[in-house]
PDB file of C-alpha atoms and ligand atoms in Angstrom:
ATOM      1  CA  UNK X   1      -3.219   3.328 -10.950  1.00 75.00           C
ATOM      2  CA  UNK X   2      -5.396   0.590 -12.440  1.00 81.00           C
ATOM      3  CA  UNK X   3      -5.923  -1.577  -9.934  1.00 93.00           C
ATOM      4  CA  UNK X   4      -6.597   1.035  -6.559  1.00 98.00           C
ATOM      5  CA  UNK X   5     -10.560   0.906  -5.710  1.00 98.00           C
ATOM      6  CA  UNK X   6     -10.180   4.480  -4.622  1.00 98.00           C
ATOM      7  CA  UNK X   7      -8.371   5.809  -7.933  1.00 98.00           C
ATOM      8  CA  UNK X   8     -11.408   3.883  -9.712  1.00 98.00           C
ATOM      9  CA  UNK X   9     -13.804   5.633  -7.294  1.00 98.00           C
ATOM     10  CA  UNK X  10     -12.174   9.091  -8.249  1.00 98.00           C
ATOM     11  CA  UNK X  11     -12.064   8.199 -12.150  1.00 97.00           C
ATOM     12  CA  UNK X  12     -16.003   7.513 -11.428  1.00 97.00           C
ATOM     13  CA  UNK X  13     -15.089   3.858 -12.760  1.00 97.00           C
ATOM     14  CA  UNK X  14     -16.813   2.615  -9.658  1.00 97.00           C
ATOM     15  CA  UNK X  15     -19.809   4.259  -7.330  1.00 98.00           C
ATOM     16  CA  UNK X  16     -19.576   6.058  -4.768  1.00 98.00           C
ATOM     17  CA  UNK X  17     -22.199   9.215  -2.494  1.00 98.00           C
ATOM     18  CA  UNK X  18     -19.734  11.873  -3.200  1.00 98.00           C
ATOM     19  CA  UNK X  19     -20.104  14.065  -0.127  1.00 98.00           C
ATOM     20  CA  UNK X  20     -17.916  16.997  -1.070  1.00 98.00           C
ATOM     21  CA  UNK X  21     -14.984  17.092  -3.804  1.00 98.00           C
ATOM     22  CA  UNK X  22     -12.685  19.769  -5.268  1.00 98.00           C
ATOM     23  CA  UNK X  23      -9.640  19.963  -7.533  1.00 98.00           C
ATOM     24  CA  UNK X  24      -8.013  18.021  -5.339  1.00 98.00           C
ATOM     25  CA  UNK X  25      -9.555  15.732  -2.719  1.00 98.00           C
ATOM     26  CA  UNK X  26     -12.736  13.624  -2.697  1.00 98.00           C
ATOM     27  CA  UNK X  27     -15.056  12.410  -0.335  1.00 98.00           C
ATOM     28  CA  UNK X  28     -17.720   9.552   0.054  1.00 98.00           C
ATOM     29  CA  UNK X  29     -19.815   8.027   1.967  1.00 98.00           C
ATOM     30  CA  UNK X  30     -17.816   4.621   2.999  1.00 98.00           C
ATOM     31  CA  UNK X  31     -19.423   1.478   2.627  1.00 98.00           C
ATOM     32  CA  UNK X  32     -19.291  -0.352   5.532  1.00 98.00           C
ATOM     33  CA  UNK X  33     -20.071   2.266   8.458  1.00 98.00           C
ATOM     34  CA  UNK X  34     -19.494   1.801  11.954  1.00 97.00           C
ATOM     35  CA  UNK X  35     -21.119   4.802  12.358  1.00 97.00           C
ATOM     36  CA  UNK X  36     -24.125   7.026  11.448  1.00 98.00           C
ATOM     37  CA  UNK X  37     -21.661   8.946  10.047  1.00 98.00           C
ATOM     38  CA  UNK X  38     -18.527   7.327   8.118  1.00 98.00           C
ATOM     39  CA  UNK X  39     -16.460   8.762   5.206  1.00 98.00           C
ATOM     40  CA  UNK X  40     -13.358   9.191   3.692  1.00 98.00           C
ATOM     41  CA  UNK X  41     -11.876  11.414   2.706  1.00 98.00           C
ATOM     42  CA  UNK X  42      -9.584  11.203  -0.205  1.00 98.00           C
ATOM     43  CA  UNK X  43      -6.602  12.977  -2.883  1.00 98.00           C
ATOM     44  CA  UNK X  44      -7.088  12.631  -6.250  1.00 98.00           C
ATOM     45  CA  UNK X  45      -2.871  11.709  -6.132  1.00 98.00           C
ATOM     46  CA  UNK X  46      -2.624   8.072  -5.642  1.00 98.00           C
ATOM     47  CA  UNK X  47      -0.301   8.206  -2.678  1.00 98.00           C
ATOM     48  CA  UNK X  48      -0.173   5.044  -1.111  1.00 98.00           C
ATOM     49  CA  UNK X  49       0.368   6.201   3.126  1.00 98.00           C
ATOM     50  CA  UNK X  50       1.287   8.764   5.464  1.00 98.00           C
ATOM     51  CA  UNK X  51       4.514   7.398   4.577  1.00 98.00           C
ATOM     52  CA  UNK X  52       4.979   8.455   1.492  1.00 98.00           C
ATOM     53  CA  UNK X  53       3.262  11.734   2.234  1.00 98.00           C
ATOM     54  CA  UNK X  54       5.927  14.037   2.386  1.00 98.00           C
ATOM     55  CA  UNK X  55       7.739  12.564  -0.494  1.00 98.00           C
ATOM     56  CA  UNK X  56       4.868  12.801  -3.395  1.00 98.00           C
ATOM     57  CA  UNK X  57       4.001  16.271  -1.416  1.00 98.00           C
ATOM     58  CA  UNK X  58       7.289  17.897  -1.020  1.00 98.00           C
ATOM     59  CA  UNK X  59       5.898  21.571  -0.532  1.00 98.00           C
ATOM     60  CA  UNK X  60       3.110  20.216   1.921  1.00 98.00           C
ATOM     61  CA  UNK X  61       0.625  22.078  -0.390  1.00 98.00           C
ATOM     62  CA  UNK X  62      -1.567  19.077  -0.955  1.00 98.00           C
ATOM     63  CA  UNK X  63      -1.047  18.253   3.298  1.00 98.00           C
ATOM     64  CA  UNK X  64      -2.244  21.560   4.290  1.00 98.00           C
ATOM     65  CA  UNK X  65      -5.276  21.538   1.866  1.00 98.00           C
ATOM     66  CA  UNK X  66      -5.981  18.271   2.538  1.00 98.00           C
ATOM     67  CA  UNK X  67      -6.418  19.109   6.239  1.00 98.00           C
ATOM     68  CA  UNK X  68      -8.592  22.151   5.285  1.00 98.00           C
ATOM     69  CA  UNK X  69     -10.963  19.913   3.809  1.00 98.00           C
ATOM     70  CA  UNK X  70     -11.539  17.936   6.682  1.00 98.00           C
ATOM     71  CA  UNK X  71     -13.757  21.017   9.030  1.00 98.00           C
ATOM     72  CA  UNK X  72     -15.935  21.395   5.196  1.00 98.00           C
ATOM     73  CA  UNK X  73     -16.599  17.713   4.830  1.00 98.00           C
ATOM     74  CA  UNK X  74     -17.816  17.466   8.509  1.00 98.00           C
ATOM     75  CA  UNK X  75     -20.179  20.408   7.991  1.00 98.00           C
ATOM     76  CA  UNK X  76     -21.507  18.903   4.814  1.00 98.00           C
ATOM     77  CA  UNK X  77     -22.103  15.537   7.217  1.00 98.00           C
ATOM     78  CA  UNK X  78     -23.930  17.262   9.497  1.00 98.00           C
ATOM     79  CA  UNK X  79     -21.089  16.768  12.604  1.00 98.00           C
ATOM     80  CA  UNK X  80     -19.321  20.289  12.310  1.00 98.00           C
ATOM     81  CA  UNK X  81     -20.578  20.951  15.813  1.00 98.00           C
ATOM     82  CA  UNK X  82     -21.318  17.741  17.548  1.00 98.00           C
ATOM     83  CA  UNK X  83     -17.996  16.520  16.575  1.00 98.00           C
ATOM     84  CA  UNK X  84     -16.560  13.587  14.989  1.00 98.00           C
ATOM     85  CA  UNK X  85     -13.303  11.272  14.996  1.00 97.00           C
ATOM     86  CA  UNK X  86     -10.874  11.668  11.954  1.00 98.00           C
ATOM     87  CA  UNK X  87      -9.212   7.653  11.868  1.00 97.00           C
ATOM     88  CA  UNK X  88      -5.371   7.513   9.739  1.00 98.00           C
ATOM     89  CA  UNK X  89      -4.610   3.291   9.112  1.00 98.00           C
ATOM     90  CA  UNK X  90      -1.465   2.802   7.889  1.00 98.00           C
ATOM     91  CA  UNK X  91      -0.153  -0.459   6.815  1.00 98.00           C
ATOM     92  CA  UNK X  92      -0.555  -4.111   8.072  1.00 98.00           C
ATOM     93  CA  UNK X  93      -0.605  -3.260  11.938  1.00 97.00           C
ATOM     94  CA  UNK X  94      -2.607  -0.162  11.268  1.00 97.00           C
ATOM     95  CA  UNK X  95      -5.325  -2.500   9.967  1.00 97.00           C
ATOM     96  CA  UNK X  96      -5.179  -0.452   6.458  1.00 98.00           C
ATOM     97  CA  UNK X  97      -6.672  -2.208   3.664  1.00 98.00           C
ATOM     98  CA  UNK X  98      -6.775  -0.100   0.656  1.00 98.00           C
ATOM     99  CA  UNK X  99      -3.464   1.073  -0.301  1.00 98.00           C
ATOM    100  CA  UNK X 100      -4.440   4.927  -1.149  1.00 98.00           C
ATOM    101  CA  UNK X 101      -4.267   7.009   1.348  1.00 98.00           C
ATOM    102  CA  UNK X 102      -7.511   8.204   3.458  1.00 98.00           C
ATOM    103  CA  UNK X 103      -8.802   9.725   6.859  1.00 98.00           C
ATOM    104  CA  UNK X 104     -11.691   8.757   7.762  1.00 98.00           C
ATOM    105  CA  UNK X 105     -14.011  10.407   9.743  1.00 98.00           C
ATOM    106  CA  UNK X 106     -16.287   8.994  11.475  1.00 98.00           C
ATOM    107  CA  UNK X 107     -19.268  10.486  13.851  1.00 98.00           C
ATOM    108  CA  UNK X 108     -23.375  11.004  13.924  1.00 98.00           C
ATOM    109  CA  UNK X 109     -23.720   9.642  18.137  1.00 98.00           C
ATOM    110  CA  UNK X 110     -21.163   9.633  20.985  1.00 97.00           C
ATOM    111  CA  UNK X 111     -17.713   8.008  20.405  1.00 96.00           C
ATOM    112  CA  UNK X 112     -16.524   7.449  23.840  1.00 94.00           C
ATOM    113  CA  UNK X 113     -13.225   8.066  24.367  1.00 91.00           C
ATOM    114  CA  UNK X 114     -11.491   4.508  23.519  1.00 81.00           C
ATOM    115  CA  UNK X 115      -9.153   4.481  20.940  1.00 77.00           C
ATOM    116  CA  UNK X 116      -9.945   1.388  19.825  1.00 70.00           C
TER     117      UNK X 116
HETATM  118  P1  AMP M 201      -9.179   1.656   5.714  1.00 94.57           P
HETATM  119  O1  AMP M 201      -8.823   0.011   6.340  1.00 94.57           O
HETATM  120  O2  AMP M 201      -8.234   2.402   6.933  1.00 94.57           O
HETATM  121  O3  AMP M 201      -7.651   0.981   4.608  1.00 94.57           O
HETATM  122  O4  AMP M 201      -9.655   1.978   5.135  1.00 94.57           O
HETATM  123  C1  AMP M 201     -10.381   1.230   4.177  1.00 94.57           C
HETATM  124  C2  AMP M 201     -12.184   1.861   4.177  1.00 94.57           C
HETATM  125  O5  AMP M 201     -12.983   1.972   2.894  1.00 94.57           O
HETATM  126  C3  AMP M 201     -12.778   0.305   4.526  1.00 94.57           C
HETATM  127  O6  AMP M 201     -13.709   1.327   5.947  1.00 94.57           O
HETATM  128  C4  AMP M 201     -14.214  -0.258   3.608  1.00 94.57           C
HETATM  129  O7  AMP M 201     -14.649  -0.199   3.555  1.00 94.57           O
HETATM  130  C5  AMP M 201     -13.834   1.201   2.612  1.00 94.57           C
HETATM  131  N1  AMP M 201     -13.823   0.893   1.330  1.00 94.57           N
HETATM  132  C6  AMP M 201     -13.528  -0.397   0.551  1.00 94.57           C
HETATM  133  N2  AMP M 201     -14.002  -0.090  -0.753  1.00 94.57           N
HETATM  134  C7  AMP M 201     -14.890   1.003  -0.552  1.00 94.57           C
HETATM  135  C8  AMP M 201     -16.273   0.935  -1.562  1.00 94.57           C
HETATM  136  N3  AMP M 201     -15.686   0.912  -3.033  1.00 94.57           N
HETATM  137  N4  AMP M 201     -16.867   2.773  -2.077  1.00 94.57           N
HETATM  138  C9  AMP M 201     -16.587   3.590  -0.418  1.00 94.57           C
HETATM  139  N5  AMP M 201     -15.510   2.623   0.685  1.00 94.57           N
HETATM  140  C10 AMP M 201     -14.900   1.557   0.357  1.00 94.57           C
HETATM  141 ZN1   ZN M 202      -4.980   5.447  -5.689  1.00 94.57          ZN
END
């Protein structure tokens, strides 16, 4: 996707601070962190949101891989023991601003119990 900011990061056409990468997934620091650790876990494949995921990944291989990457990324960020929060924003009311599926990993401090 030519206009997609995360596809540009994946292609290396935009800078990012990568903390993890493999053949299917990359993780890089969020530009506007809301906590000491704030990284985005992103499939290299352009999938707009969770709503399109099953259609684009019918066997679920990418979904499983992505899920299994989360603790590896958390380990790389030093929060696997202290804990962290995963967030996926979907669509307008969900607050999704970049239409390329991504999971936020947030941590590095006590985030409390709140959802908002
Ligand atoms: P969301 O609102 O869930 O779609 O999250 C998009 C996230 O991408 C926001 O937290 C932004 O700060 C982050 N972001 C946007 N552009 C960049 C970029 N070039 N590098 C790193 N993070 C970015
Ligand atoms: Zn994209």
